[in-house]
mmCIF file of C-alpha atoms in Angstrom:
data_model
loop_
_atom_site.group_PDB
_atom_site.id
_atom_site.type_symbol
_atom_site.label_atom_id
_atom_site.label_comp_id
_atom_site.label_asym_id
_atom_site.label_seq_id
_atom_site.Cartn_x
_atom_site.Cartn_y
_atom_site.Cartn_z
ATOM 1 C CA MET A 1 -17.649 -25.562 -1.286
ATOM 2 C CA LYS A 2 -14.706 -26.845 -3.346
ATOM 3 C CA PHE A 3 -15.587 -24.426 -6.149
ATOM 4 C CA LEU A 4 -15.838 -21.537 -3.675
ATOM 5 C CA PHE A 5 -12.411 -22.292 -2.224
ATOM 6 C CA GLN A 6 -10.867 -22.619 -5.684
ATOM 7 C CA ASN A 7 -12.418 -19.292 -6.666
ATOM 8 C CA LEU A 8 -11.065 -17.629 -3.545
ATOM 9 C CA LEU A 9 -7.646 -19.165 -4.105
ATOM 10 C CA SER A 10 -7.549 -17.926 -7.697
ATOM 11 C CA HIS A 11 -8.137 -14.411 -6.405
ATOM 12 C CA LEU A 12 -5.913 -14.788 -3.364
ATOM 13 C CA PRO A 13 -3.287 -12.197 -4.238
ATOM 14 C CA LEU A 14 -6.149 -9.715 -4.608
ATOM 15 C CA ILE A 15 -7.774 -10.820 -1.374
ATOM 16 C CA ILE A 16 -4.519 -10.699 0.547
ATOM 17 C CA LEU A 17 -3.400 -7.353 -0.687
ATOM 18 C CA TRP A 18 -0.190 -5.910 0.655
ATOM 19 C CA SER A 19 -0.581 -3.554 3.588
ATOM 20 C CA PHE A 20 1.447 -1.887 6.293
ATOM 21 C CA ALA A 21 0.723 -1.472 9.984
ATOM 22 C CA ILE A 22 2.429 -0.037 13.028
ATOM 23 C CA VAL A 23 1.561 0.846 16.603
ATOM 24 C CA THR A 24 0.674 4.542 16.692
ATOM 25 C CA GLN A 25 2.470 5.350 19.915
ATOM 26 C CA HIS A 26 5.730 4.005 18.476
ATOM 27 C CA THR A 27 5.695 6.373 15.504
ATOM 28 C CA SER A 28 8.127 9.222 16.073
ATOM 29 C CA VAL A 29 7.747 12.607 14.418
ATOM 30 C CA VAL A 30 10.710 13.276 12.143
ATOM 31 C CA SER A 31 12.643 16.540 12.002
ATOM 32 C CA LEU A 32 11.926 18.445 8.812
ATOM 33 C CA PRO A 33 14.629 20.562 7.134
ATOM 34 C CA ASN A 34 14.513 24.365 7.225
ATOM 35 C CA ASN A 35 11.610 24.405 9.689
ATOM 36 C CA GLU A 36 9.282 23.128 6.980
ATOM 37 C CA THR A 37 5.708 22.188 7.829
ATOM 38 C CA VAL A 38 3.382 19.798 6.066
ATOM 39 C CA PRO A 39 -0.318 20.767 5.977
ATOM 40 C CA ALA A 40 -1.667 17.401 4.801
ATOM 41 C CA VAL A 41 -0.799 13.852 3.781
ATOM 42 C CA ILE A 42 -2.664 12.501 0.750
ATOM 43 C CA VAL A 43 -2.419 8.866 -0.280
ATOM 44 C CA PHE A 44 -3.224 6.757 -3.341
ATOM 45 C CA GLY A 45 -2.803 3.062 -3.997
ATOM 46 C CA ASP A 46 -3.882 -0.383 -2.846
ATOM 47 C CA SER A 47 -4.311 -2.174 0.478
ATOM 48 C CA ILE A 48 -0.901 -1.128 1.683
ATOM 49 C CA VAL A 49 -2.459 2.261 2.266
ATOM 50 C CA ASP A 50 -6.237 1.700 2.150
ATOM 51 C CA THR A 51 -7.647 2.972 5.452
ATOM 52 C CA GLY A 52 -11.193 1.787 4.808
ATOM 53 C CA ASN A 53 -12.413 2.990 1.417
ATOM 54 C CA ASN A 54 -13.392 -0.534 0.380
ATOM 55 C CA ASN A 55 -15.914 -0.557 3.234
ATOM 56 C CA TYR A 56 -18.042 1.808 1.147
ATOM 57 C CA ILE A 57 -17.887 0.225 -2.317
ATOM 58 C CA ASN A 58 -19.432 -2.929 -3.750
ATOM 59 C CA THR A 59 -16.548 -5.396 -3.642
ATOM 60 C CA ILE A 60 -15.773 -8.630 -1.808
ATOM 61 C CA PHE A 61 -12.289 -7.343 -1.055
ATOM 62 C CA LYS A 62 -12.914 -6.023 2.427
ATOM 63 C CA CYS A 63 -11.452 -6.705 5.863
ATOM 64 C CA ASN A 64 -13.872 -4.882 8.152
ATOM 65 C CA PHE A 65 -14.235 -7.920 10.398
ATOM 66 C CA GLN A 66 -12.246 -9.586 13.158
ATOM 67 C CA PRO A 67 -9.525 -10.612 13.675
ATOM 68 C CA TYR A 68 -8.450 -7.653 11.511
ATOM 69 C CA GLY A 69 -8.136 -4.603 13.709
ATOM 70 C CA LYS A 70 -7.024 -6.767 16.633
ATOM 71 C CA ASP A 71 -4.641 -4.037 17.762
ATOM 72 C CA PHE A 72 -6.408 -1.012 16.273
ATOM 73 C CA GLY A 73 -7.633 1.685 18.646
ATOM 74 C CA GLY A 74 -8.649 0.067 21.905
ATOM 75 C CA GLY A 75 -8.314 -3.392 20.363
ATOM 76 C CA ASN A 76 -10.566 -5.625 18.274
ATOM 77 C CA GLN A 77 -11.745 -2.728 16.118
ATOM 78 C CA PRO A 78 -11.709 -3.744 12.439
ATOM 79 C CA SER A 79 -11.591 -0.531 10.436
ATOM 80 C CA GLY A 80 -11.187 -1.794 6.899
ATOM 81 C CA ARG A 81 -7.410 -1.566 7.123
ATOM 82 C CA PHE A 82 -5.773 -4.722 5.779
ATOM 83 C CA SER A 83 -3.790 -5.363 8.947
ATOM 84 C CA ASN A 84 -4.104 -5.949 12.660
ATOM 85 C CA GLY A 85 -3.544 -2.234 13.232
ATOM 86 C CA ILE A 86 -2.858 0.931 11.298
ATOM 87 C CA THR A 87 -1.285 1.354 7.836
ATOM 88 C CA PRO A 88 1.538 3.373 6.308
ATOM 89 C CA SER A 89 -0.991 6.094 5.550
ATOM 90 C CA ASP A 90 -1.356 6.620 9.290
ATOM 91 C CA ILE A 91 2.339 6.123 9.955
ATOM 92 C CA ILE A 92 3.473 8.697 7.411
ATOM 93 C CA ALA A 93 0.902 11.253 8.527
ATOM 94 C CA SER A 94 2.159 10.784 12.067
ATOM 95 C CA LYS A 95 5.823 11.038 11.077
ATOM 96 C CA PHE A 96 5.188 14.412 9.471
ATOM 97 C CA GLY A 97 3.328 15.619 12.542
ATOM 98 C CA VAL A 98 0.006 15.967 10.706
ATOM 99 C CA LYS A 99 -2.197 13.450 12.559
ATOM 100 C CA ASN A 100 -2.017 9.908 13.903
ATOM 101 C CA ILE A 101 -4.879 8.411 11.903
ATOM 102 C CA LEU A 102 -5.430 9.167 8.218
ATOM 103 C CA PRO A 103 -9.111 8.633 7.350
ATOM 104 C CA ALA A 104 -10.537 7.056 4.230
ATOM 105 C CA TYR A 105 -11.949 9.643 1.820
ATOM 106 C CA LEU A 106 -15.187 7.676 1.435
ATOM 107 C CA ASP A 107 -15.867 7.621 5.184
ATOM 108 C CA PRO A 108 -19.254 9.368 5.559
ATOM 109 C CA LYS A 109 -18.257 10.681 9.003
ATOM 110 C CA LEU A 110 -15.482 12.910 7.642
ATOM 111 C CA GLN A 111 -15.395 16.479 8.958
ATOM 112 C CA PRO A 112 -13.972 19.559 7.148
ATOM 113 C CA GLN A 113 -10.861 19.512 9.332
ATOM 114 C CA ASP A 114 -10.247 15.908 8.292
ATOM 115 C CA LEU A 115 -10.183 17.001 4.667
ATOM 116 C CA LEU A 116 -7.808 19.887 5.320
ATOM 117 C CA THR A 117 -5.164 17.618 6.831
ATOM 118 C CA GLY A 118 -5.422 14.825 4.289
ATOM 119 C CA VAL A 119 -7.109 11.532 3.459
ATOM 120 C CA SER A 120 -6.452 8.218 1.772
ATOM 121 C CA PHE A 121 -8.013 7.503 -1.607
ATOM 122 C CA ALA A 122 -6.455 4.029 -1.765
ATOM 123 C CA SER A 123 -8.510 0.952 -2.535
ATOM 124 C CA GLY A 124 -7.398 -2.564 -1.653
ATOM 125 C CA GLY A 125 -7.172 -4.696 -4.785
ATOM 126 C CA SER A 126 -6.151 -1.936 -7.178
ATOM 127 C CA GLY A 127 -3.021 -1.699 -9.296
ATOM 128 C CA TYR A 128 -1.281 0.245 -12.031
ATOM 129 C CA ASP A 129 -2.865 -1.994 -14.657
ATOM 130 C CA PRO A 130 -6.528 -0.906 -15.069
ATOM 131 C CA LEU A 131 -7.491 -4.563 -15.541
ATOM 132 C CA THR A 132 -6.372 -5.315 -11.975
ATOM 133 C CA SER A 133 -8.859 -2.902 -10.412
ATOM 134 C CA LYS A 134 -11.615 -3.891 -12.834
ATOM 135 C CA SER A 135 -11.215 -7.571 -11.954
ATOM 136 C CA ALA A 136 -11.577 -6.797 -8.234
ATOM 137 C CA SER A 137 -14.378 -4.215 -8.609
ATOM 138 C CA VAL A 138 -12.380 -1.618 -6.680
ATOM 139 C CA LEU A 139 -11.243 1.963 -7.246
ATOM 140 C CA SER A 140 -8.668 2.211 -10.040
ATOM 141 C CA LEU A 141 -5.982 4.887 -10.008
ATOM 142 C CA ALA A 142 -8.121 6.839 -12.486
ATOM 143 C CA ASP A 143 -11.051 6.582 -10.064
ATOM 144 C CA GLN A 144 -8.853 7.685 -7.181
ATOM 145 C CA LEU A 145 -7.604 10.670 -9.157
ATOM 146 C CA GLU A 146 -11.185 11.652 -9.944
ATOM 147 C CA LYS A 147 -11.976 11.491 -6.216
ATOM 148 C CA PHE A 148 -8.950 13.709 -5.630
ATOM 149 C CA ARG A 149 -10.313 16.318 -8.046
ATOM 150 C CA GLU A 150 -13.575 16.213 -6.105
ATOM 151 C CA TYR A 151 -11.628 16.558 -2.859
ATOM 152 C CA LYS A 152 -9.725 19.546 -4.193
ATOM 153 C CA SER A 153 -13.013 21.291 -5.056
ATOM 154 C CA LYS A 154 -14.250 20.691 -1.516
ATOM 155 C CA ILE A 155 -11.083 22.222 -0.084
ATOM 156 C CA GLU A 156 -11.497 25.289 -2.295
ATOM 157 C CA LYS A 157 -15.006 25.810 -0.916
ATOM 158 C CA ILE A 158 -13.647 25.649 2.638
ATOM 159 C CA VAL A 159 -10.514 27.824 2.401
ATOM 160 C CA GLY A 160 -10.514 29.408 -1.088
ATOM 161 C CA GLU A 161 -8.365 28.874 -4.167
ATOM 162 C CA ASN A 162 -5.162 30.526 -2.919
ATOM 163 C CA ARG A 163 -4.983 28.579 0.334
ATOM 164 C CA THR A 164 -5.917 25.392 -1.525
ATOM 165 C CA ALA A 165 -3.043 25.889 -3.951
ATOM 166 C CA THR A 166 -0.665 26.207 -0.998
ATOM 167 C CA ILE A 167 -2.024 23.068 0.644
ATOM 168 C CA MET A 168 -1.676 21.157 -2.624
ATOM 169 C CA SER A 169 1.930 22.199 -3.183
ATOM 170 C CA LYS A 170 3.138 21.778 0.411
ATOM 171 C CA SER A 171 1.446 18.466 1.213
ATOM 172 C CA ILE A 172 3.088 15.055 1.119
ATOM 173 C CA TYR A 173 1.627 12.611 -1.411
ATOM 174 C CA ILE A 174 2.182 8.864 -1.332
ATOM 175 C CA LEU A 175 1.587 6.402 -4.176
ATOM 176 C CA CYS A 176 1.777 2.724 -3.267
ATOM 177 C CA THR A 177 0.495 0.001 -5.583
ATOM 178 C CA GLY A 178 1.547 -2.657 -8.113
ATOM 179 C CA SER A 179 1.761 -5.864 -6.073
ATOM 180 C CA ASN A 180 -1.589 -7.104 -7.348
ATOM 181 C CA ASP A 181 -0.539 -6.524 -10.951
ATOM 182 C CA ILE A 182 2.340 -8.983 -10.623
ATOM 183 C CA ALA A 183 0.844 -11.456 -8.134
ATOM 184 C CA ASN A 184 -2.597 -11.752 -9.671
ATOM 185 C CA THR A 185 -3.239 -10.082 -13.021
ATOM 186 C CA TYR A 186 -0.010 -11.330 -14.580
ATOM 187 C CA SER A 187 0.948 -14.460 -12.615
ATOM 188 C CA LEU A 188 -2.475 -16.098 -12.252
ATOM 189 C CA SER A 189 -4.478 -14.844 -15.232
ATOM 190 C CA PRO A 190 -3.744 -15.769 -18.865
ATOM 191 C CA ILE A 191 -5.232 -12.538 -20.239
ATOM 192 C CA ARG A 192 -2.105 -10.393 -19.954
ATOM 193 C CA ARG A 193 0.395 -13.223 -20.449
ATOM 194 C CA ALA A 194 -1.142 -13.935 -23.848
ATOM 195 C CA HIS A 195 -0.005 -10.514 -25.046
ATOM 196 C CA TYR A 196 2.908 -9.514 -22.784
ATOM 197 C CA ASP A 197 6.075 -11.122 -21.537
ATOM 198 C CA ILE A 198 7.149 -9.855 -18.114
ATOM 199 C CA SER A 199 9.389 -7.172 -19.603
ATOM 200 C CA ALA A 200 6.551 -5.752 -21.677
ATOM 201 C CA TYR A 201 4.106 -6.021 -18.773
ATOM 202 C CA THR A 202 6.368 -4.096 -16.409
ATOM 203 C CA ASP A 203 6.691 -1.506 -19.200
ATOM 204 C CA LEU A 204 2.888 -1.215 -19.158
ATOM 205 C CA MET A 205 2.899 -0.780 -15.372
ATOM 206 C CA THR A 206 5.620 1.862 -15.589
ATOM 207 C CA SER A 207 3.728 3.762 -18.271
ATOM 208 C CA GLU A 208 0.574 3.802 -16.144
ATOM 209 C CA ALA A 209 2.584 4.974 -13.134
ATOM 210 C CA THR A 210 4.174 7.755 -15.159
ATOM 211 C CA ASN A 211 0.847 8.975 -16.500
ATOM 212 C CA PHE A 212 -0.648 9.036 -13.009
ATOM 213 C CA LEU A 213 2.274 10.961 -11.537
ATOM 214 C CA GLN A 214 2.231 13.480 -14.358
ATOM 215 C CA GLU A 215 -1.515 14.059 -13.886
ATOM 216 C CA LEU A 216 -1.083 14.426 -10.142
ATOM 217 C CA TYR A 217 1.674 16.983 -10.704
ATOM 218 C CA GLY A 218 -0.638 18.870 -13.047
ATOM 219 C CA LEU A 219 -3.211 19.078 -10.251
ATOM 220 C CA GLY A 220 -0.746 20.819 -7.958
ATOM 221 C CA ALA A 221 1.136 18.022 -6.193
ATOM 222 C CA ARG A 222 4.875 18.530 -5.794
ATOM 223 C CA ARG A 223 6.160 16.348 -2.921
ATOM 224 C CA ILE A 224 5.384 12.782 -3.990
ATOM 225 C CA GLY A 225 6.734 9.576 -2.473
ATOM 226 C CA VAL A 226 6.430 6.471 -4.649
ATOM 227 C CA ILE A 227 6.742 3.127 -2.874
ATOM 228 C CA GLY A 228 8.249 0.305 -4.909
ATOM 229 C CA LEU A 229 7.200 -3.339 -4.869
ATOM 230 C CA PRO A 230 8.173 -5.610 -1.966
ATOM 231 C CA ALA A 231 9.916 -8.981 -2.210
ATOM 232 C CA LEU A 232 6.626 -10.532 -3.325
ATOM 233 C CA GLY A 233 7.972 -14.041 -3.730
ATOM 234 C CA CYS A 234 8.935 -14.300 -0.063
ATOM 235 C CA VAL A 235 5.629 -13.512 1.603
ATOM 236 C CA PRO A 236 3.997 -16.638 3.087
ATOM 237 C CA SER A 237 1.121 -16.957 0.620
ATOM 238 C CA GLN A 238 3.403 -16.760 -2.393
ATOM 239 C CA ARG A 239 5.725 -19.336 -0.862
ATOM 240 C CA THR A 240 2.700 -21.626 -0.552
ATOM 241 C CA ILE A 241 1.437 -20.975 -4.081
ATOM 242 C CA SER A 242 4.735 -20.917 -5.983
ATOM 243 C CA GLY A 243 7.494 -22.103 -3.645
ATOM 244 C CA GLY A 244 7.130 -25.872 -3.968
ATOM 245 C CA LEU A 245 6.957 -28.401 -1.128
ATOM 246 C CA ARG A 246 9.606 -26.555 0.876
ATOM 247 C CA ARG A 247 7.783 -23.251 0.439
ATOM 248 C CA ASN A 248 10.876 -21.436 -0.773
ATOM 249 C CA CYS A 249 10.698 -17.852 -1.993
ATOM 250 C CA SER A 250 9.273 -17.560 -5.506
ATOM 251 C CA TYR A 251 12.219 -16.547 -7.667
ATOM 252 C CA SER A 252 10.101 -15.400 -10.624
ATOM 253 C CA GLU A 253 7.925 -13.048 -8.581
ATOM 254 C CA ASN A 254 10.933 -11.517 -6.864
ATOM 255 C CA GLN A 255 12.637 -11.023 -10.228
ATOM 256 C CA SER A 256 9.499 -9.385 -11.629
ATOM 257 C CA ALA A 257 9.295 -7.033 -8.660
ATOM 258 C CA MET A 258 12.948 -6.028 -9.034
ATOM 259 C CA LEU A 259 12.522 -5.456 -12.769
ATOM 260 C CA PHE A 260 9.583 -3.133 -12.212
ATOM 261 C CA ASN A 261 11.308 -1.299 -9.364
ATOM 262 C CA THR A 262 14.304 -0.540 -11.571
ATOM 263 C CA LYS A 263 12.066 0.878 -14.301
ATOM 264 C CA LEU A 264 9.985 2.853 -11.802
ATOM 265 C CA SER A 265 13.023 4.404 -10.124
ATOM 266 C CA THR A 266 14.477 5.399 -13.504
ATOM 267 C CA GLN A 267 11.207 6.997 -14.548
ATOM 268 C CA ILE A 268 10.976 8.944 -11.291
ATOM 269 C CA ASP A 269 14.412 10.426 -11.989
ATOM 270 C CA ALA A 270 13.229 11.412 -15.468
ATOM 271 C CA LEU A 271 10.093 13.086 -14.099
ATOM 272 C CA ASN A 272 12.159 15.085 -11.637
ATOM 273 C CA ARG A 273 14.322 16.346 -14.492
ATOM 274 C CA LYS A 274 11.272 17.193 -16.595
ATOM 275 C CA ASN A 275 9.345 19.021 -13.862
ATOM 276 C CA SER A 276 11.557 21.557 -12.108
ATOM 277 C CA GLU A 277 9.308 21.943 -9.051
ATOM 278 C CA ALA A 278 8.805 18.202 -8.541
ATOM 279 C CA ARG A 279 10.200 16.386 -5.529
ATOM 280 C CA LEU A 280 9.424 12.798 -6.430
ATOM 281 C CA VAL A 281 11.055 10.289 -4.077
ATOM 282 C CA TYR A 282 11.455 6.565 -4.741
ATOM 283 C CA LEU A 283 10.962 4.547 -1.537
ATOM 284 C CA ASP A 284 12.538 1.066 -1.551
ATOM 285 C CA ILE A 285 10.774 -1.599 0.509
ATOM 286 C CA TYR A 286 12.094 -4.601 -1.421
ATOM 287 C CA ASN A 287 15.499 -4.790 0.220
ATOM 288 C CA PRO A 288 14.492 -3.883 3.792
ATOM 289 C CA LEU A 289 11.715 -6.500 3.837
ATOM 290 C CA LEU A 290 13.931 -9.144 2.263
ATOM 291 C CA ASN A 291 16.607 -8.493 4.894
ATOM 292 C CA MET A 292 14.012 -8.844 7.657
ATOM 293 C CA ILE A 293 12.741 -12.138 6.231
ATOM 294 C CA GLN A 294 16.231 -13.566 5.755
ATOM 295 C CA ASN A 295 17.416 -12.591 9.244
ATOM 296 C CA PRO A 296 14.447 -12.169 11.602
ATOM 297 C CA PRO A 297 16.401 -12.140 14.902
ATOM 298 C CA ALA A 298 18.426 -9.126 13.761
ATOM 299 C CA TYR A 299 15.170 -7.147 13.745
ATOM 300 C CA GLY A 300 13.594 -8.651 16.869
ATOM 301 C CA PHE A 301 11.471 -11.382 15.237
ATOM 302 C CA GLU A 302 11.307 -15.164 15.301
ATOM 303 C CA VAL A 303 8.873 -16.265 12.564
ATOM 304 C CA ALA A 304 9.226 -15.081 8.958
ATOM 305 C CA ASN A 305 7.735 -17.811 6.733
ATOM 306 C CA LYS A 306 4.139 -17.866 7.992
ATOM 307 C CA GLY A 307 1.569 -15.481 9.385
ATOM 308 C CA CYS A 308 -0.095 -15.223 12.774
ATOM 309 C CA CYS A 309 -3.615 -15.978 11.499
ATOM 310 C CA GLY A 310 -4.547 -19.651 11.141
ATOM 311 C CA THR A 311 -1.840 -21.878 9.659
ATOM 312 C CA GLY A 312 -0.215 -18.688 8.390
ATOM 313 C CA ASN A 313 0.411 -20.311 5.019
ATOM 314 C CA ILE A 314 -2.655 -19.226 3.038
ATOM 315 C CA GLU A 315 -5.169 -17.394 5.277
ATOM 316 C CA ALA A 316 -5.667 -13.720 4.446
ATOM 317 C CA GLY A 317 -8.530 -11.397 3.608
ATOM 318 C CA ILE A 318 -11.825 -13.264 3.922
ATOM 319 C CA LEU A 319 -9.914 -16.495 4.601
ATOM 320 C CA CYS A 320 -8.717 -14.922 7.871
ATOM 321 C CA ASN A 321 -11.950 -14.327 9.759
ATOM 322 C CA SER A 322 -13.746 -14.700 13.083
ATOM 323 C CA LEU A 323 -14.087 -18.451 12.517
ATOM 324 C CA THR A 324 -10.338 -18.967 12.100
ATOM 325 C CA LEU A 325 -9.377 -21.468 14.765
ATOM 326 C CA HIS A 326 -5.929 -20.218 15.675
ATOM 327 C CA ILE A 327 -4.443 -16.767 16.172
ATOM 328 C CA CYS A 328 -0.884 -16.639 17.486
ATOM 329 C CA SER A 329 -0.528 -15.461 21.081
ATOM 330 C CA ASN A 330 2.437 -13.145 20.447
ATOM 331 C CA THR A 331 2.248 -11.101 17.251
ATOM 332 C CA LYS A 332 5.483 -9.343 18.229
ATOM 333 C CA SER A 333 7.481 -12.418 17.277
ATOM 334 C CA TYR A 334 5.944 -12.605 13.783
ATOM 335 C CA ILE A 335 6.877 -10.572 10.729
ATOM 336 C CA PHE A 336 3.521 -11.419 9.102
ATOM 337 C CA TRP A 337 0.066 -10.970 10.573
ATOM 338 C CA ASP A 338 -1.624 -13.143 7.944
ATOM 339 C CA SER A 339 -0.145 -14.889 4.936
ATOM 340 C CA PHE A 340 0.506 -11.607 3.150
ATOM 341 C CA HIS A 341 0.332 -8.667 5.556
ATOM 342 C CA PRO A 342 3.054 -7.861 8.122
ATOM 343 C CA THR A 343 2.363 -7.284 11.790
ATOM 344 C CA GLN A 344 2.383 -3.827 13.335
ATOM 345 C CA GLU A 345 5.799 -4.505 14.817
ATOM 346 C CA ALA A 346 7.229 -5.512 11.438
ATOM 347 C CA TYR A 347 5.774 -2.420 9.794
ATOM 348 C CA ASN A 348 7.315 -0.275 12.477
ATOM 349 C CA VAL A 349 10.748 -1.555 11.539
ATOM 350 C CA LEU A 350 10.092 -1.583 7.787
ATOM 351 C CA CYS A 351 8.739 1.949 7.595
ATOM 352 C CA SER A 352 11.723 3.331 9.494
ATOM 353 C CA LEU A 353 14.160 1.481 7.235
ATOM 354 C CA ALA A 354 12.444 2.591 4.037
ATOM 355 C CA PHE A 355 11.332 6.090 4.893
ATOM 356 C CA ASP A 356 13.273 7.950 7.572
ATOM 357 C CA ASN A 357 16.468 8.550 5.586
ATOM 358 C CA LYS A 358 14.464 9.856 2.627
ATOM 359 C CA ILE A 359 12.609 12.655 4.429
ATOM 360 C CA LYS A 360 15.020 15.365 3.306
ATOM 361 C CA ASP A 361 14.448 14.465 -0.351
ATOM 362 C CA PHE A 362 10.869 15.770 -0.210
ATOM 363 C CA PHE A 363 12.064 19.343 0.377
#
């Protein structure tokens, strides 16, 4: 049992992958400029935006069990989303007026209409670094892009090449990953640290991100939102692992996240200059989340240093399960659902802060 717990703890940042959630009925449709319409929302990344793909692959990094899904649908419906409700994939699709729930591409129940309006290819546990996904036995960004090519072929069979090209160019794409690279592959494993300092490692991440975005552009994507890393060192699990007896924010992880975000934002600007039709948009979640954690009452919350599930200090993923003895009675007062994932209410605030003022930049 001790070995099992140590093994789980060593993989914790992979198990407790970052994800977003928000109550569907609180998501408002945004006004698009020039009467624009968006045919589909298409998402890549990790558990921030995984809507259930990991349910259908051979990995231990799943969350299709209670108490996950506590507030999804009619309640107590674990869907494979790493939260107590829906994820940013759903939120963004709803904001653009496409649909309220964005399905996982690997869901065998998908219908043609589901494909036409978009899906998530994201896989909890993945990262920019290919080693991150390999270590977790989940879909890498290369795997997700291959699934996207397959998806595009399916769309062409349904509506033809011309209509498919229009859907590809007019849709909103979201890329959201990288937390597991810093929190697990670099911070907890000696493999990368033996060959890279943090500056070189964030260069590797940025290079992988750039290659992915360039390939996606080559496949017809034009309107692409890229979500930066959060304040990783201030989430409850990282406070427990790296914050000392007082569980302070981990300075090194926050610094690493900021370093990568700066490089990513700079590279996005360069890609926009290189590709005249590109509308790549950097979406900052680092500062909004940090502000929420540092001043919870200003955003309607009370608890910011622990999650709702169990002690809130370490439980997440398979450590937050149906046998967990305590679940908080009022998730609305908590920023975090478990030791890594925010509550629906927190995601509602965070998504508005990070996204709403950037809508115009996609057009």
